[in-house]
Amino acid sequence: MGTDATEGLAARDIMTRDVVCLNEDIDIHECEKILLEKGISGAPVVDMQGHLRGVISKTDLVHYHFDRGDEDVEKGETYRIQEVGGSHVVDFNTPSAKDVMTPVPCVAEESTSIADLAALMVRREVHRVVICRSGKVVGIVSSMDILRAIARGA
């Protein structure tokens, strides 16, 4: 049910293979830094064995910082690690990626058609689908990847 331009194309044909994955225990300030440095809006979150645990996006991070509600903000006040007069101030309350991520990401196989990927994105209101093989991340398809595939065939 895709356009003529995408007919017969699957996730494996358009996915990004060199995926930036974040460990579930990395603190959110490091997540923010990596997303900004890499120029990406989100990344899969994996455990120590490389199994997918969730996805963290700029929306998740913005939500954490600005839309937690007064009760959560009060309990979750954080301090950045910084050097002050030769001493370090350590933040023991900084949440990790697993605390802020979306725990049930959109996942598909490499053989999933572009039309099915697009339908999944629309239905779940997301901009990326993680492509997995045996529970491990092998690629990612964004809404921009799908738009590029459509534009190439137009």
PDB file of C-alpha atoms in Angstrom:
ATOM      1  CA  MET A   1       0.000   0.000   0.000  1.00  0.00           C
ATOM      2  CA  GLY A   2       2.950   2.371  -0.447  1.00  0.00           C
ATOM      3  CA  THR A   3       3.545   4.811  -3.231  1.00  0.00           C
ATOM      4  CA  ASP A   4       5.030   3.534  -6.484  1.00  0.00           C
ATOM      5  CA  ALA A   5       8.327   5.019  -5.302  1.00  0.00           C
ATOM      6  CA  THR A   6       8.452   2.832  -2.210  1.00  0.00           C
ATOM      7  CA  GLU A   7       6.803  -0.328  -3.555  1.00  0.00           C
ATOM      8  CA  GLY A   8       8.961  -3.319  -2.701  1.00  0.00           C
ATOM      9  CA  LEU A   9      11.270  -1.389  -0.371  1.00  0.00           C
ATOM     10  CA  ALA A  10      11.761  -2.609   3.181  1.00  0.00           C
ATOM     11  CA  ALA A  11      13.354  -1.303   6.350  1.00  0.00           C
ATOM     12  CA  ARG A  12      16.704  -2.871   5.378  1.00  0.00           C
ATOM     13  CA  ASP A  13      16.761  -0.661   2.253  1.00  0.00           C
ATOM     14  CA  ILE A  14      16.453   2.690   4.017  1.00  0.00           C
ATOM     15  CA  MET A  15      17.493   2.153   7.650  1.00  0.00           C
ATOM     16  CA  THR A  16      20.473   3.790   9.292  1.00  0.00           C
ATOM     17  CA  ARG A  17      22.801   0.948  10.245  1.00  0.00           C
ATOM     18  CA  ASP A  18      25.331   2.825  12.365  1.00  0.00           C
ATOM     19  CA  VAL A  19      22.895   3.526  15.193  1.00  0.00           C
ATOM     20  CA  VAL A  20      23.817   5.592  18.224  1.00  0.00           C
ATOM     21  CA  CYS A  21      22.568   3.546  21.184  1.00  0.00           C
ATOM     22  CA  LEU A  22      22.612   4.734  24.781  1.00  0.00           C
ATOM     23  CA  ASN A  23      23.177   2.487  27.778  1.00  0.00           C
ATOM     24  CA  GLU A  24      20.176   2.378  30.098  1.00  0.00           C
ATOM     25  CA  ASP A  25      22.305   3.492  33.076  1.00  0.00           C
ATOM     26  CA  ILE A  26      23.769   6.644  31.476  1.00  0.00           C
ATOM     27  CA  ASP A  27      22.569   9.829  33.193  1.00  0.00           C
ATOM     28  CA  ILE A  28      20.225  12.108  31.297  1.00  0.00           C
ATOM     29  CA  HIS A  29      22.693  14.974  31.122  1.00  0.00           C
ATOM     30  CA  GLU A  30      25.061  12.698  29.190  1.00  0.00           C
ATOM     31  CA  CYS A  31      22.116  11.613  26.979  1.00  0.00           C
ATOM     32  CA  GLU A  32      21.396  15.240  26.167  1.00  0.00           C
ATOM     33  CA  LYS A  33      25.043  15.892  25.357  1.00  0.00           C
ATOM     34  CA  ILE A  34      25.258  12.887  23.008  1.00  0.00           C
ATOM     35  CA  LEU A  35      22.008  13.730  21.179  1.00  0.00           C
ATOM     36  CA  LEU A  36      23.217  17.294  20.644  1.00  0.00           C
ATOM     37  CA  GLU A  37      26.729  16.271  19.555  1.00  0.00           C
ATOM     38  CA  LYS A  38      25.380  13.696  17.079  1.00  0.00           C
ATOM     39  CA  GLY A  39      22.619  15.976  15.811  1.00  0.00           C
ATOM     40  CA  ILE A  40      19.908  13.375  16.433  1.00  0.00           C
ATOM     41  CA  SER A  41      16.519  13.697  18.096  1.00  0.00           C
ATOM     42  CA  GLY A  42      16.430  10.326  19.810  1.00  0.00           C
ATOM     43  CA  ALA A  43      18.219   7.031  20.311  1.00  0.00           C
ATOM     44  CA  PRO A  44      17.526   3.436  21.343  1.00  0.00           C
ATOM     45  CA  VAL A  45      18.337   2.584  24.952  1.00  0.00           C
ATOM     46  CA  VAL A  46      20.026  -0.787  25.496  1.00  0.00           C
ATOM     47  CA  ASP A  47      21.201  -2.891  28.432  1.00  0.00           C
ATOM     48  CA  MET A  48      24.760  -4.120  28.969  1.00  0.00           C
ATOM     49  CA  GLN A  49      24.158  -7.057  26.602  1.00  0.00           C
ATOM     50  CA  GLY A  50      22.906  -4.745  23.853  1.00  0.00           C
ATOM     51  CA  HIS A  51      19.238  -5.741  24.140  1.00  0.00           C
ATOM     52  CA  LEU A  52      16.712  -3.003  23.409  1.00  0.00           C
ATOM     53  CA  ARG A  53      15.052  -1.574  26.527  1.00  0.00           C
ATOM     54  CA  GLY A  54      13.415   1.566  25.181  1.00  0.00           C
ATOM     55  CA  VAL A  55      13.924   4.785  23.250  1.00  0.00           C
ATOM     56  CA  ILE A  56      14.818   8.200  24.574  1.00  0.00           C
ATOM     57  CA  SER A  57      13.881  11.279  22.579  1.00  0.00           C
ATOM     58  CA  LYS A  58      14.243  15.003  22.882  1.00  0.00           C
ATOM     59  CA  THR A  59      10.537  15.022  23.796  1.00  0.00           C
ATOM     60  CA  ASP A  60      11.200  12.661  26.732  1.00  0.00           C
ATOM     61  CA  LEU A  61      14.007  14.923  27.937  1.00  0.00           C
ATOM     62  CA  VAL A  62      12.008  18.139  27.563  1.00  0.00           C
ATOM     63  CA  HIS A  63       9.110  16.473  29.377  1.00  0.00           C
ATOM     64  CA  TYR A  64      11.438  15.498  32.211  1.00  0.00           C
ATOM     65  CA  HIS A  65      12.768  19.038  32.610  1.00  0.00           C
ATOM     66  CA  PHE A  66       9.538  21.007  32.213  1.00  0.00           C
ATOM     67  CA  ASP A  67       6.411  18.920  32.549  1.00  0.00           C
ATOM     68  CA  ARG A  68       6.800  16.645  35.558  1.00  0.00           C
ATOM     69  CA  GLY A  69       4.397  18.440  37.862  1.00  0.00           C
ATOM     70  CA  ASP A  70       5.369  20.187  41.097  1.00  0.00           C
ATOM     71  CA  GLU A  71       5.424  16.998  43.180  1.00  0.00           C
ATOM     72  CA  ASP A  72       7.879  15.249  40.827  1.00  0.00           C
ATOM     73  CA  VAL A  73      10.090  18.296  40.482  1.00  0.00           C
ATOM     74  CA  GLU A  74      10.309  18.623  44.250  1.00  0.00           C
ATOM     75  CA  LYS A  75      11.312  14.961  44.708  1.00  0.00           C
ATOM     76  CA  GLY A  76      13.596  14.914  41.699  1.00  0.00           C
ATOM     77  CA  GLU A  77      15.578  18.118  42.129  1.00  0.00           C
ATOM     78  CA  THR A  78      18.995  17.503  40.632  1.00  0.00           C
ATOM     79  CA  TYR A  79      22.456  18.964  40.824  1.00  0.00           C
ATOM     80  CA  ARG A  80      25.009  18.795  38.038  1.00  0.00           C
ATOM     81  CA  ILE A  81      28.452  17.372  38.711  1.00  0.00           C
ATOM     82  CA  GLN A  82      30.754  20.353  38.673  1.00  0.00           C
ATOM     83  CA  GLU A  83      34.042  21.480  40.096  1.00  0.00           C
ATOM     84  CA  VAL A  84      33.673  24.195  42.698  1.00  0.00           C
ATOM     85  CA  GLY A  85      36.852  25.511  44.279  1.00  0.00           C
ATOM     86  CA  GLY A  86      38.670  22.233  43.722  1.00  0.00           C
ATOM     87  CA  SER A  87      35.789  20.144  45.099  1.00  0.00           C
ATOM     88  CA  HIS A  88      33.159  18.254  43.144  1.00  0.00           C
ATOM     89  CA  VAL A  89      29.443  18.595  43.746  1.00  0.00           C
ATOM     90  CA  VAL A  90      27.903  15.225  42.911  1.00  0.00           C
ATOM     91  CA  ASP A  91      24.290  14.726  41.958  1.00  0.00           C
ATOM     92  CA  PHE A  92      22.992  11.496  43.442  1.00  0.00           C
ATOM     93  CA  ASN A  93      19.465  12.147  42.168  1.00  0.00           C
ATOM     94  CA  THR A  94      20.185  12.527  38.459  1.00  0.00           C
ATOM     95  CA  PRO A  95      17.923  10.095  36.631  1.00  0.00           C
ATOM     96  CA  SER A  96      19.297   7.671  34.070  1.00  0.00           C
ATOM     97  CA  ALA A  97      18.087   6.973  30.557  1.00  0.00           C
ATOM     98  CA  LYS A  98      15.912   4.099  31.819  1.00  0.00           C
ATOM     99  CA  ASP A  99      14.082   6.522  34.141  1.00  0.00           C
ATOM    100  CA  VAL A 100      13.139   8.935  31.349  1.00  0.00           C
ATOM    101  CA  MET A 101      12.907   6.757  28.208  1.00  0.00           C
ATOM    102  CA  THR A 102       9.785   5.464  26.529  1.00  0.00           C
ATOM    103  CA  PRO A 103       9.923   1.824  27.635  1.00  0.00           C
ATOM    104  CA  VAL A 104       7.844   0.317  24.834  1.00  0.00           C
ATOM    105  CA  PRO A 105       9.435   1.505  21.613  1.00  0.00           C
ATOM    106  CA  CYS A 106       8.151   0.849  18.117  1.00  0.00           C
ATOM    107  CA  VAL A 107      10.105  -2.120  16.813  1.00  0.00           C
ATOM    108  CA  ALA A 108      10.124  -3.866  13.434  1.00  0.00           C
ATOM    109  CA  GLU A 109      12.156  -6.393  11.495  1.00  0.00           C
ATOM    110  CA  GLU A 110      14.443  -5.641   8.568  1.00  0.00           C
ATOM    111  CA  SER A 111      11.897  -7.122   6.155  1.00  0.00           C
ATOM    112  CA  THR A 112       9.069  -4.770   7.219  1.00  0.00           C
ATOM    113  CA  SER A 113       7.739  -2.775   4.270  1.00  0.00           C
ATOM    114  CA  ILE A 114       8.051   0.995   4.189  1.00  0.00           C
ATOM    115  CA  ALA A 115       4.258   1.266   4.050  1.00  0.00           C
ATOM    116  CA  ASP A 116       3.949  -0.784   7.245  1.00  0.00           C
ATOM    117  CA  LEU A 117       6.657   1.297   8.940  1.00  0.00           C
ATOM    118  CA  ALA A 118       4.857   4.513   7.997  1.00  0.00           C
ATOM    119  CA  ALA A 119       1.530   3.143   9.247  1.00  0.00           C
ATOM    120  CA  LEU A 120       3.153   2.154  12.551  1.00  0.00           C
ATOM    121  CA  MET A 121       4.648   5.627  12.987  1.00  0.00           C
ATOM    122  CA  VAL A 122       1.299   7.278  12.319  1.00  0.00           C
ATOM    123  CA  ARG A 123      -0.627   4.903  14.590  1.00  0.00           C
ATOM    124  CA  ARG A 124       1.837   5.249  17.490  1.00  0.00           C
ATOM    125  CA  GLU A 125       2.555   8.967  16.837  1.00  0.00           C
ATOM    126  CA  VAL A 126       6.335   8.482  16.727  1.00  0.00           C
ATOM    127  CA  HIS A 127       9.109   9.564  14.371  1.00  0.00           C
ATOM    128  CA  ARG A 128      11.355   6.492  14.549  1.00  0.00           C
ATOM    129  CA  VAL A 129      11.111   2.721  14.476  1.00  0.00           C
ATOM    130  CA  VAL A 130      13.949   0.619  15.850  1.00  0.00           C
ATOM    131  CA  ILE A 131      14.914  -2.315  13.641  1.00  0.00           C
ATOM    132  CA  CYS A 132      15.910  -5.380  15.657  1.00  0.00           C
ATOM    133  CA  ARG A 133      17.219  -8.865  15.066  1.00  0.00           C
ATOM    134  CA  SER A 134      17.055 -11.284  18.018  1.00  0.00           C
ATOM    135  CA  GLY A 135      16.331  -8.417  20.411  1.00  0.00           C
ATOM    136  CA  LYS A 136      19.375  -6.392  19.364  1.00  0.00           C
ATOM    137  CA  VAL A 137      19.376  -3.127  17.447  1.00  0.00           C
ATOM    138  CA  VAL A 138      20.549  -3.445  13.837  1.00  0.00           C
ATOM    139  CA  GLY A 139      19.110  -0.215  12.477  1.00  0.00           C
ATOM    140  CA  ILE A 140      16.664   2.618  12.838  1.00  0.00           C
ATOM    141  CA  VAL A 141      14.169   4.144  10.391  1.00  0.00           C
ATOM    142  CA  SER A 142      12.989   7.700  10.918  1.00  0.00           C
ATOM    143  CA  SER A 143      10.108   9.518   9.317  1.00  0.00           C
ATOM    144  CA  MET A 144      12.748  11.494   7.381  1.00  0.00           C
ATOM    145  CA  ASP A 145      14.141   8.224   5.942  1.00  0.00           C
ATOM    146  CA  ILE A 146      10.678   7.380   4.635  1.00  0.00           C
ATOM    147  CA  LEU A 147      10.214  10.885   3.219  1.00  0.00           C
ATOM    148  CA  ARG A 148      13.596  10.606   1.440  1.00  0.00           C
ATOM    149  CA  ALA A 149      12.563   7.278  -0.107  1.00  0.00           C
ATOM    150  CA  ILE A 150       9.339   8.837  -1.380  1.00  0.00           C
ATOM    151  CA  ALA A 151      11.167  11.898  -2.751  1.00  0.00           C
ATOM    152  CA  ARG A 152      13.758   9.759  -4.591  1.00  0.00           C
ATOM    153  CA  GLY A 153      11.026   8.032  -6.531  1.00  0.00           C
ATOM    154  CA  ALA A 154       8.863  11.082  -7.197  1.00  0.00           C
TER     155      ALA A 154
END
